[in-house]
Short mmCIF file of C-alpha atoms in Angstrom, two decimals:
data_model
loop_
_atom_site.label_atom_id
_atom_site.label_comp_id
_atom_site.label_asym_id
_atom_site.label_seq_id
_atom_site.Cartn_x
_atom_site.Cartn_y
_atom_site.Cartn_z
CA UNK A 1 155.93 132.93 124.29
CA UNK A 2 154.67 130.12 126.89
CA UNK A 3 156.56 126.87 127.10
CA UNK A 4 154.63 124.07 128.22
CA UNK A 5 157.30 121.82 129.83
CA UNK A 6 155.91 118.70 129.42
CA UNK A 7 156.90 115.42 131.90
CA UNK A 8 157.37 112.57 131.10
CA UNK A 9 159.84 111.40 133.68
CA UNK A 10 158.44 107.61 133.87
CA UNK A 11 158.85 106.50 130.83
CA UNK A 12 161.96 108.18 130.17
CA UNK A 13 163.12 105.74 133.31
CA UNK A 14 161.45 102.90 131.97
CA UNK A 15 161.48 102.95 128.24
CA UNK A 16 160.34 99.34 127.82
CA UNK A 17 157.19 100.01 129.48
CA UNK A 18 154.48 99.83 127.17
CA UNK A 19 151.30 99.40 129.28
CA UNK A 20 148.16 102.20 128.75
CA UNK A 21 149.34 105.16 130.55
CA UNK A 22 153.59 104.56 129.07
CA UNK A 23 151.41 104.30 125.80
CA UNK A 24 149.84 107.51 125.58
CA UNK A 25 153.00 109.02 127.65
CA UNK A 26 154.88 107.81 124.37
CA UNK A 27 152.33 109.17 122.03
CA UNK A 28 151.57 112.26 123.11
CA UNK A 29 155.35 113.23 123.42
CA UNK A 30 156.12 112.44 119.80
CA UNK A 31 153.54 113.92 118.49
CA UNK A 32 153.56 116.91 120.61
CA UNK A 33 152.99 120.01 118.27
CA UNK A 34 155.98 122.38 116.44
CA UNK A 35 156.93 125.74 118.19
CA UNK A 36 155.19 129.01 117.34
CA UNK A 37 154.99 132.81 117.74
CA UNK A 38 152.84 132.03 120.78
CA UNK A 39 154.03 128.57 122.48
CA UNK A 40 156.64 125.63 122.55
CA UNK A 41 156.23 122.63 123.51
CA UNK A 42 159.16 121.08 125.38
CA UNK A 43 159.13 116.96 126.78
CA UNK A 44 160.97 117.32 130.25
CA UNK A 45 162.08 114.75 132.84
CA UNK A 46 162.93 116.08 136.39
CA UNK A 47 166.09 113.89 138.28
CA UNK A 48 168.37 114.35 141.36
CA UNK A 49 165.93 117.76 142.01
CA UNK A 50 167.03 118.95 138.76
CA UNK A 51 164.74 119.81 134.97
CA UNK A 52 166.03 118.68 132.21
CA UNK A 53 164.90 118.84 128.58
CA UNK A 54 164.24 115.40 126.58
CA UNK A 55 166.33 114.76 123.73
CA UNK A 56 165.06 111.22 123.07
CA UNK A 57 162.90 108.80 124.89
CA UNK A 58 164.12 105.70 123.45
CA UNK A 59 167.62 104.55 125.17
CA UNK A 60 170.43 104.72 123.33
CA UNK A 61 172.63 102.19 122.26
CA UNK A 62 175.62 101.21 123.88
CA UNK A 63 177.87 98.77 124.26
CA UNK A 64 178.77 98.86 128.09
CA UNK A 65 176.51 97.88 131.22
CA UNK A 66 173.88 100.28 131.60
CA UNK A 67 174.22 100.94 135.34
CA UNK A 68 171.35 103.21 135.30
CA UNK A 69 168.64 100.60 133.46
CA UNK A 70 170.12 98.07 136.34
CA UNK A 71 169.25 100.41 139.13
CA UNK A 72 165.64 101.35 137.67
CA UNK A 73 165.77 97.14 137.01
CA UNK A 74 166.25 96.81 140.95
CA UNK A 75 163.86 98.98 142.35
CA UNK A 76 161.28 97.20 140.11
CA UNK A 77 162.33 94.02 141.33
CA UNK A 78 162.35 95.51 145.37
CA UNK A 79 158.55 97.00 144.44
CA UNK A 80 157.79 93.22 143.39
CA UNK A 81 159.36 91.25 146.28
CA UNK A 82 157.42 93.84 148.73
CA UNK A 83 154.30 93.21 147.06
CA UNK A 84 154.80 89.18 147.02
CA UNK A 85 155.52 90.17 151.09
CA UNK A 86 152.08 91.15 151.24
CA UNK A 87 150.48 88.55 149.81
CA UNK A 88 152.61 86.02 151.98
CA UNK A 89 151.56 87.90 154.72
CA UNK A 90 147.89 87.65 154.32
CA UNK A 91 148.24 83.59 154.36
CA UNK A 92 148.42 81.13 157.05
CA UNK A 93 150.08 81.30 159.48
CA UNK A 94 151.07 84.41 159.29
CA UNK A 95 147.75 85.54 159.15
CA UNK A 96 146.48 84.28 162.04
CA UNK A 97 150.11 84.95 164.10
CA UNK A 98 151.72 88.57 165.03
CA UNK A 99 154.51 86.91 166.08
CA UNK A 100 154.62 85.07 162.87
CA UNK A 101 154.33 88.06 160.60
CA UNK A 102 156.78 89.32 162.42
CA UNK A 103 159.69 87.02 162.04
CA UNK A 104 158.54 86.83 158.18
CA UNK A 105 158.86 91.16 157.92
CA UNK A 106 162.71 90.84 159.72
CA UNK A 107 163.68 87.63 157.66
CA UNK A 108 162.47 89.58 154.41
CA UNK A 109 164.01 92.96 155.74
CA UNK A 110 167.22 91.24 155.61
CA UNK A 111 167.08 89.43 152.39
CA UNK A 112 165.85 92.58 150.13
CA UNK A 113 168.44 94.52 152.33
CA UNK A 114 171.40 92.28 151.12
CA UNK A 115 170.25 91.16 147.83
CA UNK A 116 168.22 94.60 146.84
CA UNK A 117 168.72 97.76 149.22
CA UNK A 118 172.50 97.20 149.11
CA UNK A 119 173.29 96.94 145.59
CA UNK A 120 171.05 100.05 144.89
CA UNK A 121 172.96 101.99 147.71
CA UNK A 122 176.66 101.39 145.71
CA UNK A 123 174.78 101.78 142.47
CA UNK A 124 173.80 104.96 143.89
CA UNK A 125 177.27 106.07 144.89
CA UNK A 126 178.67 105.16 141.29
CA UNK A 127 176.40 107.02 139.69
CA UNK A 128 176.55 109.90 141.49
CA UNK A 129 178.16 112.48 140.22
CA UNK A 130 177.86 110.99 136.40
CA UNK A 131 177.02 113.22 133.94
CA UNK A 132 173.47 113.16 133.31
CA UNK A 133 171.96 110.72 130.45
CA UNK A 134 173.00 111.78 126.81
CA UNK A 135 169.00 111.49 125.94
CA UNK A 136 168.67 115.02 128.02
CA UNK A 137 170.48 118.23 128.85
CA UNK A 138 169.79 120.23 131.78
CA UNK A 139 167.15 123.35 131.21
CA UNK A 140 166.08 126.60 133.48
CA UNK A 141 163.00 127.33 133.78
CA UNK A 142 161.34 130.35 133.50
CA UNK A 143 158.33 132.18 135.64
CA UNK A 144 155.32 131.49 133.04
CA UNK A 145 156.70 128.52 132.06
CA UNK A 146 153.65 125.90 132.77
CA UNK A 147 154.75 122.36 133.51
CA UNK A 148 152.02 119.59 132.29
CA UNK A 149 152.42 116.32 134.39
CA UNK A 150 151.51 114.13 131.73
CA UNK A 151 152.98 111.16 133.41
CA UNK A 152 152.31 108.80 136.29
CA UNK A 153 153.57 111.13 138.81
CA UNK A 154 152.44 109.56 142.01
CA UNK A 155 155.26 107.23 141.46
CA UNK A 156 158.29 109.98 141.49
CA UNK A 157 159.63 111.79 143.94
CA UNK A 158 159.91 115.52 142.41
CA UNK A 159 157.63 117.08 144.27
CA UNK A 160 160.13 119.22 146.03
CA UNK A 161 161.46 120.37 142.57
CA UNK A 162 157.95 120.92 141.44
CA UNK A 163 156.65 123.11 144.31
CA UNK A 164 159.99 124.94 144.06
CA UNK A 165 159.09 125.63 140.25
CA UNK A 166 155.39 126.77 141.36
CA UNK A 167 157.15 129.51 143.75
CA UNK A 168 159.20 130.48 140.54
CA UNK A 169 156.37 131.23 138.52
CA UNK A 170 155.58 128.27 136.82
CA UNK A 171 152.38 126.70 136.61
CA UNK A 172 151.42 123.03 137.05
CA UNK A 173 149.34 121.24 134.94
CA UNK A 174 147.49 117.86 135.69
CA UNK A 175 146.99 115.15 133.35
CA UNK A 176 144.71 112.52 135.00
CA UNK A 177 144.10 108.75 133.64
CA UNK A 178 141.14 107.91 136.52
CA UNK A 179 140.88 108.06 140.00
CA UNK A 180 140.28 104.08 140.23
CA UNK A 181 142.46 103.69 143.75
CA UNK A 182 140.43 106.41 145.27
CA UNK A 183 137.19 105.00 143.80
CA UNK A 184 137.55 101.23 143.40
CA UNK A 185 140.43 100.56 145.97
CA UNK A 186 139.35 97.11 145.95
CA UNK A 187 141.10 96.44 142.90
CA UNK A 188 144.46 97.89 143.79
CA UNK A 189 147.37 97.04 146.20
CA UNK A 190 147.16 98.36 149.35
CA UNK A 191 150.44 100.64 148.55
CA UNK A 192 149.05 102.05 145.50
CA UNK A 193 146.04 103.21 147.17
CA UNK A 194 147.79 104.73 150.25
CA UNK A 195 150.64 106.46 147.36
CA UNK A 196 147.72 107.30 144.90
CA UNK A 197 145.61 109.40 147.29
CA UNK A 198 148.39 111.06 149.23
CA UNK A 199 149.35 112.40 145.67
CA UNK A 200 145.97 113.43 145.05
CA UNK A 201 146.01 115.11 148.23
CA UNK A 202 149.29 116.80 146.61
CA UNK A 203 147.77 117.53 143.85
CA UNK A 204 144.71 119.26 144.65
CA UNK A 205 146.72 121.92 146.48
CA UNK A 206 149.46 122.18 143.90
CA UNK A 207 148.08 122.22 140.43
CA UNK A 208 146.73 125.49 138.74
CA UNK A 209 144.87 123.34 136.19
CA UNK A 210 143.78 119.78 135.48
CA UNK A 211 143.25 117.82 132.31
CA UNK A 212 141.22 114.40 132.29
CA UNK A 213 141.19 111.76 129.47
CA UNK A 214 137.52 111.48 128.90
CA UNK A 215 134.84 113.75 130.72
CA UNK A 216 133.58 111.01 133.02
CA UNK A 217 136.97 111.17 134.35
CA UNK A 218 136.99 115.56 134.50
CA UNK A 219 133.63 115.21 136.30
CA UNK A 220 134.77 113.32 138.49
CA UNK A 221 138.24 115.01 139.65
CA UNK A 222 136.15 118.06 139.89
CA UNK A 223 133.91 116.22 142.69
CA UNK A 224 136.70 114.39 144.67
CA UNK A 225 138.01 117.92 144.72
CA UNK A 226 135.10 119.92 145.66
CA UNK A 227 135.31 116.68 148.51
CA UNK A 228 138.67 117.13 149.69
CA UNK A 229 139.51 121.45 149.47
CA UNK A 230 135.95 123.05 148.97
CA UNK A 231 133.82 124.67 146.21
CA UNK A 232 136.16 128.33 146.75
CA UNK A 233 139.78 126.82 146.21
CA UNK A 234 137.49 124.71 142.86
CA UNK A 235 136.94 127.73 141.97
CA UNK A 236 139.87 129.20 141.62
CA UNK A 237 140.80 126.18 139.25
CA UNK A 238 139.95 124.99 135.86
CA UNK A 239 139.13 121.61 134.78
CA UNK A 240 139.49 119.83 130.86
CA UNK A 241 139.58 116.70 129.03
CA UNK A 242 141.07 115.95 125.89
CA UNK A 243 140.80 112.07 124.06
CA UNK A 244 143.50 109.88 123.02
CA UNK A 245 144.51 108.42 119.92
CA UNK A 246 144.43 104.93 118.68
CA UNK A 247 147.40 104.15 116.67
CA UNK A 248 150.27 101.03 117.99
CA UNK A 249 153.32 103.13 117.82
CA UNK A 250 155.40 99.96 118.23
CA UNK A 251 154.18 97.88 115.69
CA UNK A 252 157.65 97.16 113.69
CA UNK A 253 156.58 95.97 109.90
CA UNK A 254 159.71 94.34 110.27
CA UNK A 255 158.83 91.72 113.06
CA UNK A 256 157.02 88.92 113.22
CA UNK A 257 153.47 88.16 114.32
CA UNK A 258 152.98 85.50 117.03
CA UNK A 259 153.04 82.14 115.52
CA UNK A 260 150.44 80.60 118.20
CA UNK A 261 148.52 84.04 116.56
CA UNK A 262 149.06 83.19 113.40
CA UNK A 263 147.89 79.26 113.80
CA UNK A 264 144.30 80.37 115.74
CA UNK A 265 143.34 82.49 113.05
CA UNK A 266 143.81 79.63 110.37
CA UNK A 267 140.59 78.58 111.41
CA UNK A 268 137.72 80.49 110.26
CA UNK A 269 135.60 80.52 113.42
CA UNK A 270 134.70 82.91 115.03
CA UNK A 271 137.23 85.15 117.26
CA UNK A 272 136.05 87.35 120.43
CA UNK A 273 139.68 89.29 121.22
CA UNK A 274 139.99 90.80 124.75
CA UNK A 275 143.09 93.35 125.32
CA UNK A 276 144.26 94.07 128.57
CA UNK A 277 146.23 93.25 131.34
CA UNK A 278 144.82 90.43 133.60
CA UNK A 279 143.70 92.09 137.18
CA UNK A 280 140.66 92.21 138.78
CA UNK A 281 139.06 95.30 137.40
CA UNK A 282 139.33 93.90 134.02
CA UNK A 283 136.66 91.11 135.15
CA UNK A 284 138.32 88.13 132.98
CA UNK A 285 136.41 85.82 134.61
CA UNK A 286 133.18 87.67 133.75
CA UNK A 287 134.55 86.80 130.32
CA UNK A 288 134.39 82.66 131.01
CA UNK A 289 131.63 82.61 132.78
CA UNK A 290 129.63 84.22 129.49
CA UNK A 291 131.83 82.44 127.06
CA UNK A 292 131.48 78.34 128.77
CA UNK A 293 127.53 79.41 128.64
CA UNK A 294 128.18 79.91 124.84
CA UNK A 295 129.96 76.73 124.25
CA UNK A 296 127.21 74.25 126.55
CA UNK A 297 124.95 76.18 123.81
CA UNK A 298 127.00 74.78 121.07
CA UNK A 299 129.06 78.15 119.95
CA UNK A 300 131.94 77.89 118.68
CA UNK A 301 133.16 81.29 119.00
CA UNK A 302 136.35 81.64 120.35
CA UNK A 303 137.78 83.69 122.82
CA UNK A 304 141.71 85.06 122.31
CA UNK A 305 142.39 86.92 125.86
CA UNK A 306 145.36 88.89 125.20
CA UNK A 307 147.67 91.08 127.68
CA UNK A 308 150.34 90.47 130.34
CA UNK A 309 149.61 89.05 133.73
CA UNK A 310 149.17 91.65 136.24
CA UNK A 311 148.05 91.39 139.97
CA UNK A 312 145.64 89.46 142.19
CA UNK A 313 144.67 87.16 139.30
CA UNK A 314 146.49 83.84 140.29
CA UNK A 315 143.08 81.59 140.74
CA UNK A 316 141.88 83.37 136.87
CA UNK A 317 145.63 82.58 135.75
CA UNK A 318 144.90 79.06 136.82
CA UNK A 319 141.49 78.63 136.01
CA UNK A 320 142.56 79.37 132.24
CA UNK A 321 145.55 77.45 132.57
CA UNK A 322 143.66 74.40 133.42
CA UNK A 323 140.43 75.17 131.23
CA UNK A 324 139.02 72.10 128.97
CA UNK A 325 139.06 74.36 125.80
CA UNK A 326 141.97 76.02 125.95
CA UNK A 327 143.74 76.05 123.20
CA UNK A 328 140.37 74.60 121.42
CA UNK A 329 137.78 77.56 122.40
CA UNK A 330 140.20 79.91 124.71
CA UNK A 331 143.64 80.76 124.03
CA UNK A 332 145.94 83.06 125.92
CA UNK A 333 148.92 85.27 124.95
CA UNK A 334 150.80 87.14 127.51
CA UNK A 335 153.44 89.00 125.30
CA UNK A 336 152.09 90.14 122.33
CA UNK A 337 154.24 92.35 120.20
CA UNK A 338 152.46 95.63 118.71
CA UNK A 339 152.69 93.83 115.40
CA UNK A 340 150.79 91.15 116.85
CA UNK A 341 148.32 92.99 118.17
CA UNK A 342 148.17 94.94 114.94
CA UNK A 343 147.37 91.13 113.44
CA UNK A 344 144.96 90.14 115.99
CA UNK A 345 142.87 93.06 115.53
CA UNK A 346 142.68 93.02 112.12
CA UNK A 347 141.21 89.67 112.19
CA UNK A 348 139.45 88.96 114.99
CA UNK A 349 135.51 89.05 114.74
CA UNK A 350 135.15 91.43 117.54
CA UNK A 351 136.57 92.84 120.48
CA UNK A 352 134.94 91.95 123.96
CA UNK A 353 135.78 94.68 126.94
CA UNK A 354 134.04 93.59 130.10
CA UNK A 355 135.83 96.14 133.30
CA UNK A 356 134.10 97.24 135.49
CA UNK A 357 135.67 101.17 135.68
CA UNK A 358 137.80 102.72 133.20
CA UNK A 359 139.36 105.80 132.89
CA UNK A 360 139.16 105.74 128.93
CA UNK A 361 140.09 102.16 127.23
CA UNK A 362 142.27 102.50 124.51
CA UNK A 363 141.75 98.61 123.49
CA UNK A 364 138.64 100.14 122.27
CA UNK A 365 139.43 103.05 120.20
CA UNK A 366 142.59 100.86 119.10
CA UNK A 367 140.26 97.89 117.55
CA UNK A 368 137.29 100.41 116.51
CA UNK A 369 139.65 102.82 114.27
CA UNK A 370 140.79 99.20 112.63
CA UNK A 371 137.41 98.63 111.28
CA UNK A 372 136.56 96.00 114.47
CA UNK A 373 133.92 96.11 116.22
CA UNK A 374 133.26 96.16 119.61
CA UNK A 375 131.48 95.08 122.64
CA UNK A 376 131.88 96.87 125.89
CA UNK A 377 130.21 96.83 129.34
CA UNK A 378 127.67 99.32 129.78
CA UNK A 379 129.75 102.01 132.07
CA UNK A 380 129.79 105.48 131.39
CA UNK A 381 132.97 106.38 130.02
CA UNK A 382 132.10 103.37 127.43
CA UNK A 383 129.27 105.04 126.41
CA UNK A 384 131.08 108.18 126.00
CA UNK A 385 133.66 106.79 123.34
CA UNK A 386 131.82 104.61 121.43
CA UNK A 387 128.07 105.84 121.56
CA UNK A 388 126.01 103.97 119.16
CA UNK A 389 128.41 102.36 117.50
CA UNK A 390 129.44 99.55 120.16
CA UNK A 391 127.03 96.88 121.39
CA UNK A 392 126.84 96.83 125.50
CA UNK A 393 126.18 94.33 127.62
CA UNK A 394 124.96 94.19 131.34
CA UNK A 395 127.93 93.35 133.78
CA UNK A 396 125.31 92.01 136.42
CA UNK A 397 124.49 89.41 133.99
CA UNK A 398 126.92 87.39 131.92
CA UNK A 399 123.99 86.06 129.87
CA UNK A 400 123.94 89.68 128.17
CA UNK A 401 127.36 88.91 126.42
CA UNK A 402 126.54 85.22 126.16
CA UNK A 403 123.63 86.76 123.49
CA UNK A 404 125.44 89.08 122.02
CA UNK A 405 128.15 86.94 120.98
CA UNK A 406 125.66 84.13 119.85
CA UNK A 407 123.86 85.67 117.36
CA UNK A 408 126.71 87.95 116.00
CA UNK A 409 127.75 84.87 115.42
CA UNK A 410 124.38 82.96 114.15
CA UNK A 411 123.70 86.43 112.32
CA UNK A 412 127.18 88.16 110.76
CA UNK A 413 125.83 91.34 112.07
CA UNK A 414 127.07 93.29 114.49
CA UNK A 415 124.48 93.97 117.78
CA UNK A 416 125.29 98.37 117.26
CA UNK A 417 122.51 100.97 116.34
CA UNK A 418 125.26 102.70 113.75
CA UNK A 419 127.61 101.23 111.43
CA UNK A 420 131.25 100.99 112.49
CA UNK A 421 132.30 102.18 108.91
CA UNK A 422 131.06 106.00 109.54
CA UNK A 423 133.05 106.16 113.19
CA UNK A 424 136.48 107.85 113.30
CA UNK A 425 138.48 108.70 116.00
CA UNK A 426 142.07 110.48 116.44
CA UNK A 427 145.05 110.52 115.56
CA UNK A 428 147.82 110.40 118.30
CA UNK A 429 148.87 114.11 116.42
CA UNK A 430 145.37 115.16 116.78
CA UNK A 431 145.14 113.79 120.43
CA UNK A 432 148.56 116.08 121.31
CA UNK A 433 147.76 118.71 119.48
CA UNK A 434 144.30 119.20 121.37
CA UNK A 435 145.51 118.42 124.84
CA UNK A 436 147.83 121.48 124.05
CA UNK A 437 144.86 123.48 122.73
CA UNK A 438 143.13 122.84 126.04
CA UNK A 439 145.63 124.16 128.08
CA UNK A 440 145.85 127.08 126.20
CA UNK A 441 142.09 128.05 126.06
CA UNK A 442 142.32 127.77 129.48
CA UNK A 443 145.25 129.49 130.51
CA UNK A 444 144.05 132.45 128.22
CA UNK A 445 140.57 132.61 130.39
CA UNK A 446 140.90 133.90 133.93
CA UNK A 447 139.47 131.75 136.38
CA UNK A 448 136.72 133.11 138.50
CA UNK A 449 136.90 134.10 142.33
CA UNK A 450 134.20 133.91 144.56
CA UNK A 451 133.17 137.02 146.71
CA UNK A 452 132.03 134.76 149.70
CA UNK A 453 134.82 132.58 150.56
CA UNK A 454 133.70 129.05 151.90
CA UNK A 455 135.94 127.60 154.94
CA UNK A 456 138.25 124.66 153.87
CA UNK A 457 137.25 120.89 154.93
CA UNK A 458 139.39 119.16 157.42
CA UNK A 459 142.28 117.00 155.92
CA UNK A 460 142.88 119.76 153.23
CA UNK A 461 146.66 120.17 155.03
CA UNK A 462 147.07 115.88 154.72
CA UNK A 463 150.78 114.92 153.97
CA UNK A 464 152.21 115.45 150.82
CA UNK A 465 154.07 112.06 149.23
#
């Protein structure tokens, strides 16, 4: 029998989390599919340089301090004070001063060293030595085992663990969401680029196998590849996709929808819903720029933007904030419950998804399976998931949208070659079950060698995180 060990260490760490890649994490491991003659399928975390099986990736409830959710709490907290550094840092003076900078670095040195690095150091020493979270027990591995890093990986620090398992006899197992640091570092931190390719770099040499969300996103791990270790090491690996699923998890019946939700949709105008965090890539402002050329034409469609701040986006933060229709023509909700969400996409009039580079966008199969339609900018993977049954729009123009949203809403009907009502999409079972079925028909079929070896490229030895 194989056992796929699969990791979700992450989100087992970070439970709350509920952003797109903690989403499918989530999914995938609840719905992962029932043992057989021929496989098992176990969720597995790896801590301290140790495996352990998952027993539950909700916490569980306790009464006392949870010392453990405090020391994730400050290392999140360190990761945002370091990042706020940066942006300090990149500001006058210090931008235009070394010696500046400098006295800034020391003075923040010592304040995240007494009010961060210190308190993690004791918690450290308390915990140690703990037994090991009741949501998982320790588990050996065996050679043939295949571990599947389903989770964000390039943020842990089990690679030792994990190249100790490879000389065991277990395989490894890639799951990749997109390669956006290596390929649009422009709209990532500095850090996250530097982390993100080093653990490519780990990656490539590691992995036996690797499994993409979409095949724009296969096709293009199999050329950064061929780029960084050469078409005879490619060869001697396979390459997959599998989709994901579309159902909110999270979506209590019991709670309550968003009351500033609840009040918008009162009104029967017209509602264009955007989902997503607010950072660059997600090209928000694209989104006003078409949407204020809609209302000096007299719309009066609305536009609901609807996700949790995120990164470089103070000026589109404040150029919202301070808009002349918000709360008229543009509203803004930065916390939306799954319920809410549920809500909002159940009555908007369509969802508008302007980024500029996607690894898959869930928003879209999310709203689509809910009989919503949607518009999308005109990017490959976009294509790929909704075909002929989303309207696209050109993100070199915002005029594009500024049409399409204007006579949707002159017209009722929706811009799309197909009707929405024949489209279907998977389940988050389905989506499990056949990212398990591609790793099996691919285990099962040997991968070819070549005869004529090819010499490996410079920088194939580069650091491992």
């Amino acid at each position: 029998m194989t056992r796929l060990l699969v990791e979700c260490t992450y989100v087992f760490e970070h439970p709350n989390a509920n952003s797109g890649i903690q989403r499918v994490v989530r999914n995938v491991i609840q719905q992962l599919p029932e043992a057989d003659a021929q496989r098992e399928c176990i969720p597995v975390v790896m801590l301290d340089g140790a495996l352990y099986e998952v027993k539950s990736l909700a916490p569980l409830k306790t009464p006392k301090v949870n010392l453990t959710s405090l020391r994730v709490k400050l290392e999140q907290w360190a990761n945002l004070f370091w990042l706020r550094h940066r942006a300090v840092e990149r500001r006058r003076p210090f931008s235009q001063s070394h010696f500046a900078r400098r006295v800034l670095y020391v003075i923040c040195r010592l304040v995240a060293f007494a009010c961060l690095s210190l308190p993690m150091r004791v918690l450290d020493r308390v915990l140690k030595g703990k037994p090991v979270p009741e949501r998982c027990v320790p588990l050996q591995h065996r050679a043939g085992d295949q571990l599947v890093l389903l989770d964000s990986s390039w943020h842990a620090n089990f690679f030792p663990l994990a190249e100790q398992l490879k000389r065991d006899g277990v395989g490894i197992v890639s799951v990749i969401y997109d390669l956006i640091p290596l390929t649009h570092p422009q709209f990532c931190d500095a850090g996250l680029v530097k982390v993100f390719n080093d653990w490519f770099d780990w990656i490539a040499r590691t992995a036996d196998g690797y499994v993409a969300i979409s095949t724009t996103i296969r096709d293009q791990v199999r050329e950064e590849m061929l780029r960084r270790i050469g078409a005879q090491q490619v060869q001697q690996r396979w390459f997959d996709y599998f989709h994901l699923g579309s159902e909110l998890d999270l979506s209590d019946a019991d709670s309550e929808v968003d009351r500033g939700l609840l009040q918008m949709f009162k009104s029967p105008k017209p509602v264009f819903l955007m989902v997503s965090t607010i950072e660059p890539r997600k090209n928000h402002a694209y989104l006003l720029d078409a949407f204020e050329r809609a209302w000096a034409a007299g719309s009066n469609a609305r536009l609901c933007i609807a996700g949790k701040i995120g990164w470089k986006c103070d000026a589109l933060v404040e150029r919202i904030r301070q808009h002349p229709e918000l709360n008229r023509r543009l509203f803004m909700f930065n916390s939306l419950s799954d319920k809410s969400l549920e809500h909002a996409y159940s009555h908007a009039t369509a969802l508008v998804f302007p980024s500029y580079v996607e690894g898959f966008g869930l928003p879209l199969v999310e709203a689509m399976q809910r009989g919503l339609p949607a518009m999308g900018s005109d990017i490959p993977v976009f294509r790929e998931i909704g075909g002929d049954y989303m309207a696209y729009f050109d993100l070199a123009d915002p005029q594009s949208l500024t049409d399409l949203v204007i006579d949707m809403e002159r017209t009722g009907v929706f811009p799309a070659p197909l009707a929405l009502e024949h489209w279907r999409w998977l389940s988050w079972r389905e989506a499990s079950a056949q990212l398990v079925e591609r790793i099996e028909r691919n285990l099962s079929s040997p991968v070819s060698v070549p005869e004529n070896p090819e010499p490996e490229p410079e920088g194939q030895h580069a650091n491992c995180p």
